[in-house]
Short mmCIF file of C-alpha atoms in Angstrom, two decimals:
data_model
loop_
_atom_site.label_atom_id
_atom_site.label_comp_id
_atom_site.label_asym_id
_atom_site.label_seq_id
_atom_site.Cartn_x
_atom_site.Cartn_y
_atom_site.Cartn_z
CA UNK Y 1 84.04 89.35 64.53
CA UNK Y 2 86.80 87.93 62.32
CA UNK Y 3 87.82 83.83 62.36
CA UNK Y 4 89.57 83.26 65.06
CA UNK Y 5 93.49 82.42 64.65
CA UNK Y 6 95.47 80.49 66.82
CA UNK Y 7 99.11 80.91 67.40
CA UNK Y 8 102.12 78.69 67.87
CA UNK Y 9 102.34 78.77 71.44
CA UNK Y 10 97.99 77.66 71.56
CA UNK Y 11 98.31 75.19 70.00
CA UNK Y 12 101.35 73.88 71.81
CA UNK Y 13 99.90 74.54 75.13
CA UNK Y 14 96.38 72.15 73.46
CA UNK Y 15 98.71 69.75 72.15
CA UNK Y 16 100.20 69.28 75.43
CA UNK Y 17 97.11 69.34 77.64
CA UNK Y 18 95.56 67.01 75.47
CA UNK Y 19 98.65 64.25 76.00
CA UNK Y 20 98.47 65.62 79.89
CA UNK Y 21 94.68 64.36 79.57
CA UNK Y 22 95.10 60.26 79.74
CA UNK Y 23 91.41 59.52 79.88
CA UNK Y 24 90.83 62.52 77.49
CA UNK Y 25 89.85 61.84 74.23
CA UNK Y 26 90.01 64.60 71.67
CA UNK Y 27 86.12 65.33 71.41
CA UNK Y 28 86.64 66.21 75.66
CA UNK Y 29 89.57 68.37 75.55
CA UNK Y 30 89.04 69.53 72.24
CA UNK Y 31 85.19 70.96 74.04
CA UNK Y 32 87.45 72.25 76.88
CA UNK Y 33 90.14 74.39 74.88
CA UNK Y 34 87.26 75.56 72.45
CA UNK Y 35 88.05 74.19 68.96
CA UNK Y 36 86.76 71.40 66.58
CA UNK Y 37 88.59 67.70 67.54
CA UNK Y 38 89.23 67.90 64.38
CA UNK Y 39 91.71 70.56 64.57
CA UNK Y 40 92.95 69.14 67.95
CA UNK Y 41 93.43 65.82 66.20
CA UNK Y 42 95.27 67.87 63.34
CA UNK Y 43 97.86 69.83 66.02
CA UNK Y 44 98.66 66.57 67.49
CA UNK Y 45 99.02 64.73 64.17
CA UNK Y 46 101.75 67.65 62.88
CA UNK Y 47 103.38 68.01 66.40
CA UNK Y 48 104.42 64.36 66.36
CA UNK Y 49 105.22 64.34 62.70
CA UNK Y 50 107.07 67.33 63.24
CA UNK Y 51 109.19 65.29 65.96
CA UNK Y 52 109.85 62.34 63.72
CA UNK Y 53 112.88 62.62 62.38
CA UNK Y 54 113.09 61.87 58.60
CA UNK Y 55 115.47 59.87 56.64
CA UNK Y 56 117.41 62.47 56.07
CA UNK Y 57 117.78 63.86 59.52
CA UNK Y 58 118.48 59.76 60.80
CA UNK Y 59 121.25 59.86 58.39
CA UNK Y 60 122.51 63.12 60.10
CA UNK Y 61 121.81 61.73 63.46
CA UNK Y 62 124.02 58.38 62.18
CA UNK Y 63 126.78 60.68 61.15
CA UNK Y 64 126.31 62.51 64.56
CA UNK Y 65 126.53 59.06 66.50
CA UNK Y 66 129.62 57.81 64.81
CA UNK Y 67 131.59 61.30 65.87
CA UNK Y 68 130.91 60.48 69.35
CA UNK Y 69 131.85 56.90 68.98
CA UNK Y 70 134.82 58.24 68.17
CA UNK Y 71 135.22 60.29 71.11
CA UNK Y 72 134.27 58.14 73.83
CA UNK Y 73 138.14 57.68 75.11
CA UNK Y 74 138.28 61.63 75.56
CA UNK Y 75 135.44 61.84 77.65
CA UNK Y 76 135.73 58.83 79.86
CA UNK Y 77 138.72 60.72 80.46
CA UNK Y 78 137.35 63.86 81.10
CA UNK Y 79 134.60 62.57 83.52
CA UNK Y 80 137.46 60.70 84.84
CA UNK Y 81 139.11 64.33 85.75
CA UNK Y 82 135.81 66.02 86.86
CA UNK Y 83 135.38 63.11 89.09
CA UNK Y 84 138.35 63.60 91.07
CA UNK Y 85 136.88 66.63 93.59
CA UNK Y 86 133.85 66.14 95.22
CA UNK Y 87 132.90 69.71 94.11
CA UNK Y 88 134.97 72.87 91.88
CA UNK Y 89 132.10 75.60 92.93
CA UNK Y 90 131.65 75.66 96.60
CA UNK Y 91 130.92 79.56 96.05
CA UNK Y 92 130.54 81.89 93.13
CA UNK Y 93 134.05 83.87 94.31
CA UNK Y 94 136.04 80.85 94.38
CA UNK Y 95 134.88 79.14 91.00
CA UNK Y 96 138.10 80.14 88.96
CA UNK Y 97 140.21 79.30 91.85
CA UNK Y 98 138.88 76.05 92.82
CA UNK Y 99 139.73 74.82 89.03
CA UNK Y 100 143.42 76.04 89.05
CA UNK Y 101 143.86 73.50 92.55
CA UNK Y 102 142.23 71.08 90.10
CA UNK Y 103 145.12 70.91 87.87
CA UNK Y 104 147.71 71.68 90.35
CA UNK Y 105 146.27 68.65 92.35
CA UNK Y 106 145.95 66.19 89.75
CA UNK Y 107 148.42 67.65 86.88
CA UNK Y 108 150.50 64.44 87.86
CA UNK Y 109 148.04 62.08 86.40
CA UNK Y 110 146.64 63.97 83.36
CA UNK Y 111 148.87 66.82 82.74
CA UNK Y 112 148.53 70.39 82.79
CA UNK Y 113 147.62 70.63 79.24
CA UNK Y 114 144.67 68.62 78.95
CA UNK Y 115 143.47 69.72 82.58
CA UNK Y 116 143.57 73.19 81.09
CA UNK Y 117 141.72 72.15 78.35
CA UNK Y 118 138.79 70.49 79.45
CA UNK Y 119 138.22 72.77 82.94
CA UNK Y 120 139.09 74.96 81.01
CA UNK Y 121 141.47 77.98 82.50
CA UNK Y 122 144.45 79.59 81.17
CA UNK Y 123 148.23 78.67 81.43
CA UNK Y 124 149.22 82.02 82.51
CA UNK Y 125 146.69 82.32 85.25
CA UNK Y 126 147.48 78.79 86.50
CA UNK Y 127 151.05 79.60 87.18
CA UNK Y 128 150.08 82.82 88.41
CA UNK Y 129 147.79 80.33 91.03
CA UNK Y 130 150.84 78.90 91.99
CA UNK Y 131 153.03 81.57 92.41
CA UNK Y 132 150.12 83.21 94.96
CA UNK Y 133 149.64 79.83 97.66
CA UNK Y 134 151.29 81.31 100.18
CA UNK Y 135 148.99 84.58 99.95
CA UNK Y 136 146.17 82.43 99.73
CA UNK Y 137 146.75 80.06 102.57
CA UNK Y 138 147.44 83.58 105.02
CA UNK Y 139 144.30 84.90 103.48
CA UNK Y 140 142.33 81.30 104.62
CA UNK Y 141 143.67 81.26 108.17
CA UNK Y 142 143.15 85.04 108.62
CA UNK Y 143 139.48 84.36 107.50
CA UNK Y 144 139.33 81.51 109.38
CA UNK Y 145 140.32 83.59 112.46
CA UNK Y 146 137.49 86.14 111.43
CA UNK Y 147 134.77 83.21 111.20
CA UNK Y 148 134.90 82.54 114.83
CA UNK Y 149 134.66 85.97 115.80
CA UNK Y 150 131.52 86.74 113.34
CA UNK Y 151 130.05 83.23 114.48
CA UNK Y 152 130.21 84.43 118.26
CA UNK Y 153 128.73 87.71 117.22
CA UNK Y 154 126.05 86.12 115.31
CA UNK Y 155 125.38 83.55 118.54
CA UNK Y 156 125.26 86.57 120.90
CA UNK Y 157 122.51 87.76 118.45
CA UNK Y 158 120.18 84.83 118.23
CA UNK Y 159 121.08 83.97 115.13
CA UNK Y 160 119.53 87.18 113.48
CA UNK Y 161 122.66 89.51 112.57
CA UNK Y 162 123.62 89.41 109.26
CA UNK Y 163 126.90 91.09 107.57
CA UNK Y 164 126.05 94.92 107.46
CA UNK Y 165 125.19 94.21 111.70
CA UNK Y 166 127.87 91.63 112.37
CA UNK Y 167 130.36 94.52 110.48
CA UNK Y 168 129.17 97.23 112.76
CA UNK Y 169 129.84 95.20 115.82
CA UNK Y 170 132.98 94.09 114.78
CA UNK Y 171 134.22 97.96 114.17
CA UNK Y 172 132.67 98.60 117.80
CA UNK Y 173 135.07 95.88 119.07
CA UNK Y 174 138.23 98.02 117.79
CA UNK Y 175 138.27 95.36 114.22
CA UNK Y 176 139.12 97.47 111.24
CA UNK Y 177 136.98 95.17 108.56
CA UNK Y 178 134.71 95.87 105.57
CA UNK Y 179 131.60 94.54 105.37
CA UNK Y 180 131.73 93.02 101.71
CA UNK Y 181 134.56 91.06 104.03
CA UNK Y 182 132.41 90.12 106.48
CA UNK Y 183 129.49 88.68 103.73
CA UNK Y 184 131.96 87.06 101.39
CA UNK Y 185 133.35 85.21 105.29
CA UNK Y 186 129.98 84.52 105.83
CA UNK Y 187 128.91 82.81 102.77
CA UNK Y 188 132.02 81.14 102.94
CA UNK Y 189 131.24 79.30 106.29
CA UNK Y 190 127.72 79.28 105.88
CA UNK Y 191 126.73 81.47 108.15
CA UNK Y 192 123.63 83.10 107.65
CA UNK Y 193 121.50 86.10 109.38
CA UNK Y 194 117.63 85.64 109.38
CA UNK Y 195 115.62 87.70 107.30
CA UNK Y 196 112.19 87.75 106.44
CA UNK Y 197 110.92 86.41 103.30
CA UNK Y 198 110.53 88.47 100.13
CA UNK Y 199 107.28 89.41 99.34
CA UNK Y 200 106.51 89.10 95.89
CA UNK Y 201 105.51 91.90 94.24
CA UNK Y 202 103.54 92.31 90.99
CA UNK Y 203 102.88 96.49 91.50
CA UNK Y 204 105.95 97.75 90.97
CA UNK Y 205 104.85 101.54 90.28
CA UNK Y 206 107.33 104.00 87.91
CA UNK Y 207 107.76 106.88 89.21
CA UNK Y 208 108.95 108.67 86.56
CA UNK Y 209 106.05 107.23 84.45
CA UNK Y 210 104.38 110.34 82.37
CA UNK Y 211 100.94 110.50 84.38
CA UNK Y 212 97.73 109.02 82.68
CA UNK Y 213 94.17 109.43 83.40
CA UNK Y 214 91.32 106.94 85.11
CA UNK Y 215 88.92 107.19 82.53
CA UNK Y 216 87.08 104.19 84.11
CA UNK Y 217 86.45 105.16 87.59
CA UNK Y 218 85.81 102.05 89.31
CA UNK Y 219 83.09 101.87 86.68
CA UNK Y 220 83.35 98.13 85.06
CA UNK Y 221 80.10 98.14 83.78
CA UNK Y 222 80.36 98.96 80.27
CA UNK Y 223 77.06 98.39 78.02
CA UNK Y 224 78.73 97.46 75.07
CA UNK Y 225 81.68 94.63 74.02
CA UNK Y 226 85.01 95.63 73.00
CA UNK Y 227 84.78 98.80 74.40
CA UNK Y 228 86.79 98.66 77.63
CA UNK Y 229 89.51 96.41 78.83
CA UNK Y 230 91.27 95.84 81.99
CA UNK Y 231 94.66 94.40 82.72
CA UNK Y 232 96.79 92.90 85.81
CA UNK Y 233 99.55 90.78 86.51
CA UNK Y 234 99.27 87.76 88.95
CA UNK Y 235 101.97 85.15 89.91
CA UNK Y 236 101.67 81.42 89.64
CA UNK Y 237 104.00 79.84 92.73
CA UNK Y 238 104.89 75.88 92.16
CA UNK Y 239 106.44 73.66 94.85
CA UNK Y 240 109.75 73.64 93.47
CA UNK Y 241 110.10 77.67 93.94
CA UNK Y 242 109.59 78.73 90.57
CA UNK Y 243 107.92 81.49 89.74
CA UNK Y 244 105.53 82.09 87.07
CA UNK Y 245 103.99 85.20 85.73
CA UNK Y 246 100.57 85.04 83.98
CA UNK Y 247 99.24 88.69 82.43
CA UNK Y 248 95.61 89.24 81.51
CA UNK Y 249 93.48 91.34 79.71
CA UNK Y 250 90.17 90.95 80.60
CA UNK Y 251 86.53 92.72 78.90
CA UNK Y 252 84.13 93.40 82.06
CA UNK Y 253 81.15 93.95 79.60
CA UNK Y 254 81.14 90.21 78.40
CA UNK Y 255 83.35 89.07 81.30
CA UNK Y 256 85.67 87.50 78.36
CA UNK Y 257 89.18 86.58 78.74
CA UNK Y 258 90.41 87.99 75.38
CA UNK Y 259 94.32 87.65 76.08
CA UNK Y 260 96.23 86.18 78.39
CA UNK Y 261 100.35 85.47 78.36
CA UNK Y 262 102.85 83.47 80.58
CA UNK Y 263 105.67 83.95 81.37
CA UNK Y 264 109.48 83.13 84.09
CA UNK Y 265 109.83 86.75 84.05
CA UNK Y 266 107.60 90.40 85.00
CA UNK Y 267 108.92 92.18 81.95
CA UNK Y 268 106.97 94.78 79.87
CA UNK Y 269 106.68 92.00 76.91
CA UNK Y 270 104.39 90.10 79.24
CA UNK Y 271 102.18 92.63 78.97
CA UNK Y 272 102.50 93.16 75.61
CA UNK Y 273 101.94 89.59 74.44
CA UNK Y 274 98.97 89.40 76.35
CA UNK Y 275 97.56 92.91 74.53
CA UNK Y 276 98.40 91.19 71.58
CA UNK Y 277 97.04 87.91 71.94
CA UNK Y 278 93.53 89.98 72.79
CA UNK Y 279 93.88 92.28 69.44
CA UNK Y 280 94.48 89.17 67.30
CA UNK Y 281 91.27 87.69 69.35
CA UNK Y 282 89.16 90.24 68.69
CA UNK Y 283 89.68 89.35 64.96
CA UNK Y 284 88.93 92.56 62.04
CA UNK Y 285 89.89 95.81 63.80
CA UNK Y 286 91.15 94.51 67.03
CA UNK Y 287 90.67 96.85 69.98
CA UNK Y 288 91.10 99.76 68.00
CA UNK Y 289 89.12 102.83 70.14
CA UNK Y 290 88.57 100.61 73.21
CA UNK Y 291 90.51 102.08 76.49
CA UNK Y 292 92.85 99.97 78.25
CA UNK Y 293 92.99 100.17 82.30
CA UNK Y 294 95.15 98.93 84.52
CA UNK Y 295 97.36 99.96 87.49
CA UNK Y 296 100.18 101.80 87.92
CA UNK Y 297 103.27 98.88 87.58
CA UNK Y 298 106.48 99.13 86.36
CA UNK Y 299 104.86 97.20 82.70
CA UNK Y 300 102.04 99.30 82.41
CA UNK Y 301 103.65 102.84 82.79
CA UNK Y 302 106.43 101.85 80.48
CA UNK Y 303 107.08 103.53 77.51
CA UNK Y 304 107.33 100.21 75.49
CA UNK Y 305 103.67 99.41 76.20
CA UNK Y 306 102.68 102.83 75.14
CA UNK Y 307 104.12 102.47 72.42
CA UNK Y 308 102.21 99.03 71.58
CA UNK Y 309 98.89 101.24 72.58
CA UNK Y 310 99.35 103.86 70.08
CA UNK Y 311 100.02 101.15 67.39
CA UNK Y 312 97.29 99.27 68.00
CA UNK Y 313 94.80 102.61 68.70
CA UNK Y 314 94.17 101.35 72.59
CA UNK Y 315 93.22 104.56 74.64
CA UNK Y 316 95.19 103.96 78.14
CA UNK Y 317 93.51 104.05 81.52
CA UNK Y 318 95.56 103.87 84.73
CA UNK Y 319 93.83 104.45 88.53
CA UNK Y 320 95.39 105.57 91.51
CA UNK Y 321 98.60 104.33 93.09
CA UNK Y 322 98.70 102.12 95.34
CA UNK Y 323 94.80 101.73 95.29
CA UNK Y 324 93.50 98.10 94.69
CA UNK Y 325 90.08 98.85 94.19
CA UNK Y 326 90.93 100.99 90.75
CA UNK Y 327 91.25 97.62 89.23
CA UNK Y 328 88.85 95.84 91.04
CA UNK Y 329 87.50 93.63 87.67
CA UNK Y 330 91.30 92.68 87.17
CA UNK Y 331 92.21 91.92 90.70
CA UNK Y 332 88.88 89.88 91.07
CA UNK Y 333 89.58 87.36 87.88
CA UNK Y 334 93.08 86.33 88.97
CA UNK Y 335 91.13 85.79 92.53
CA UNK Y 336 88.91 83.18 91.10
CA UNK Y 337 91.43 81.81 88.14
CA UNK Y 338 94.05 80.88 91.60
CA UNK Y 339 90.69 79.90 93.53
CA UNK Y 340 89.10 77.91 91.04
CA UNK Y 341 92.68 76.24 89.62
CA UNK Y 342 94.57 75.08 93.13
CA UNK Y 343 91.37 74.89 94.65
CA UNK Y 344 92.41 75.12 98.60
CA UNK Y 345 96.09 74.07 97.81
CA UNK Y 346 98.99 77.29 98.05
CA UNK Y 347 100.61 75.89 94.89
CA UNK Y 348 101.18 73.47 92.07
CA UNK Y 349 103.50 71.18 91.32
CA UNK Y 350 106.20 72.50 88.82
CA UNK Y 351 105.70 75.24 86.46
CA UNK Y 352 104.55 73.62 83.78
CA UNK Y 353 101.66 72.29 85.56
CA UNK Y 354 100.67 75.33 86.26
CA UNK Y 355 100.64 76.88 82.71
CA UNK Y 356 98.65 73.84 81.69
CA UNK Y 357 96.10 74.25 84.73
CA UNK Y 358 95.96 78.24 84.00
CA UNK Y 359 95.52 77.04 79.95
CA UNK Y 360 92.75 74.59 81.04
CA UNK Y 361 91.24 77.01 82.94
CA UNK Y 362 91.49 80.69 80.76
CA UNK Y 363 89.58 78.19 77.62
CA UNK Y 364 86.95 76.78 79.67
CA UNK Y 365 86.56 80.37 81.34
CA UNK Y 366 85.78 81.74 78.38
CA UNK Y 367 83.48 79.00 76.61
CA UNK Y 368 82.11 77.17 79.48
CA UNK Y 369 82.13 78.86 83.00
CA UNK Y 370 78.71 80.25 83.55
CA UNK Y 371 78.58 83.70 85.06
CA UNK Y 372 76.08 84.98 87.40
CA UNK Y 373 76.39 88.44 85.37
CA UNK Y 374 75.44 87.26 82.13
CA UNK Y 375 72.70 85.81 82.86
CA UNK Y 376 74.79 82.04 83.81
CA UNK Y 377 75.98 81.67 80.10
CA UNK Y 378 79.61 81.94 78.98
CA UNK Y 379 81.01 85.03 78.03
CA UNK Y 380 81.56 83.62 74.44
CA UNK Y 381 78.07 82.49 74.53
CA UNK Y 382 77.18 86.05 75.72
CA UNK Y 383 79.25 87.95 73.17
CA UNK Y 384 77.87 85.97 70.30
CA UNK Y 385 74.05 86.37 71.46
CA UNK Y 386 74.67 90.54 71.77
CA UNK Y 387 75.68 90.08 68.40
CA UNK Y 388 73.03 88.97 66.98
CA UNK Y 389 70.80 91.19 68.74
CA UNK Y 390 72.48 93.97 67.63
CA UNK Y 391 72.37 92.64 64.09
CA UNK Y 392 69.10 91.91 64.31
CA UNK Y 393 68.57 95.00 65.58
#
């Protein structure tokens, strides 16, 4: 197994557990993220000399400073303008519109030109605002009119109806209206039908995926490492409703954590990252011969991670659809990782607590957790002791 190397985003996410550590000193965290302090204490050193500007870059900053001395008039100005309303986007379909009343209201005080300017919108479609008030003002009262009827409706209901039900019963009631009418009215005067929440889904299967065969079987219980990997996607929910996505590939022979990746978003490339973080883990050769399983999402039927596969000689492995227990090693590590990291609460924080508890977490998985399976030693511990049986051997 080659020397490990680390990668840009690692040692970011060390550097900033170790300053989200106050009582940690770099021997501690440094044990927990599984390097030498004396690397940690290197990272640390460069990532704050990196953010110290040098004379050259204060002079630029200087330079920098003195152009917006010089333009301090302008914007007192401007936040003077953008003061005025209380708010110029009370709804996506009225965001152009709300700026041309801007500088019709207040093109007294500050003139068109530099109203245009700083909002900014064009002269032509400002005068073509003006010329279309008295359409506008029919349009408000006719909606106006509509709101009271769609606000009965949606009383009669119990509060449930939204705009697709709310347009039906309107049509019943001899009303010739579209629904998009009826939602755009009902964002408009905030009212709102219930609906249940969205379930977050991680499985998204592809249908039109070209099919792929379980060479596992529900069997996780390979003899030798680096032979078989599984993968799965989990989501990381924080308090302030962002979403997180954290992709893993996991090796049930040695129960190691080889790559992991995070991620705001559920595209293929979370996947990918987290292959590749595992092949550049795994050091000389990668994972070259060793199959790949995982389920049947959107990310893992995609032709973009196939194509990763093929170039880094992974054999791919997919189970049944819509069957959990195919990827039963997977589906049991993000158990414990969400178990073991919020630890009876339903979220964290913010998301970047999370990455940092998930960071914490994946290193001291892999170089600390005991494991009833191996014997209660780590799976880097067990990796390196097969070794050099085998070697011996």
């Amino acid at each position: 197994m080659g020397t490990p190397k680390y990668s840009p985003e690692y040692r970011a996410d060390a550097v900033a557990l170790y300053h989200a550590s106050p009582r940690g000193t770099y021997a501690s965290v440094a044990k927990g993220v599984g390097v030498n302090h004396e690397t940690l204490r290197t990272w640390v050193r460069d990532a704050e000399h990196a953010a110290r500007p040098g004379a050259g870059e204060a002079s630029a900053m200087e330079r920098e400073n003195r152009q917006l001395r010089a333009r301090v008039k302008e914007l007192d100005l401007e936040r003077e303008i953008l003061r005025r309303p209380r708010s110029i986007l009370r709804g996506r379909d009225q965001l152009v519109s709300s700026r041309y009343q801007l500088v019709d209201d207040h093109r007294g005080a500050f003139g068109v030109k530099r109203l245009r300017r700083i909002l900014p919108v064009s002269r032509s479609g400002f005068y073509r605002h003006l010329a279309g008030a008295d359409a506008r003002a029919d349009r408000a009262r006719a909606d106006a009119e509509l709101a009271e009827r769609i606000s009965e409706i949606h009383q009669d209901s119990g509060g449930t109806y939204g705009a697709p039900r709310v347009a039906a019963e309107l049509r019943d009631g001899g009303e010739r209206v579209n629904h998009k009418r009826v939602a755009r009215v009902m964002r408009k005067f905030h009212i709102v039908g219930f609906h249940l929440r969205k379930k977050v889904r991680t499985t998204v299967p592809e249908p039109s995926a070209t099919p792929v065969p379980d060479l596992l079987r529900r069997d996780f219980t390979a003899t030798e490492p680096n032979t078989c990997y599984v993968g799965d996607i989990a989501y990381l929910t924080a308090g302030n409703g962002q979403l997180s996505y954290l992709a893993t590939v996991l090796g049930p022979c040695q129960k190691r954590l080889a790559g992991w990746s995070i991620a705001d978003h559920m595209r293929t490339e979370l996947v990918t990252d987290a292959l590749r973080a595992a092949t550049a883990a795994r050091g000389t050769g990668g994972l070259r011969g060793a199959i790949f399983h995982s389920d049947n999402g959107a990310q893992y039927a995609s032709k973009e991670l196939a194509q990763v596969c093929s170039e880094l000689g992974v054999v791919r492995s997919r189970g049944a659809v819509g069957t959990s227990a195919d990827n039963a090693a997977a589906e049991s590590l993000n158990a414990t990782m969400k178990r073991e990291t919020l630890q009876g609460r339903k979220r964290w924080n913010e998301a970047r607590e999370a990455r940092l508890a998930v960071f914490r977490w994946a290193t001291r998985y892999n170089t600390r957790r005991r494991h009833s399976g191996l014997g209660q030693i780590s799976p880097i511990a067990y990796e390196q002791r097969s070794t050099t049986l085998a070697t011996a051997a």
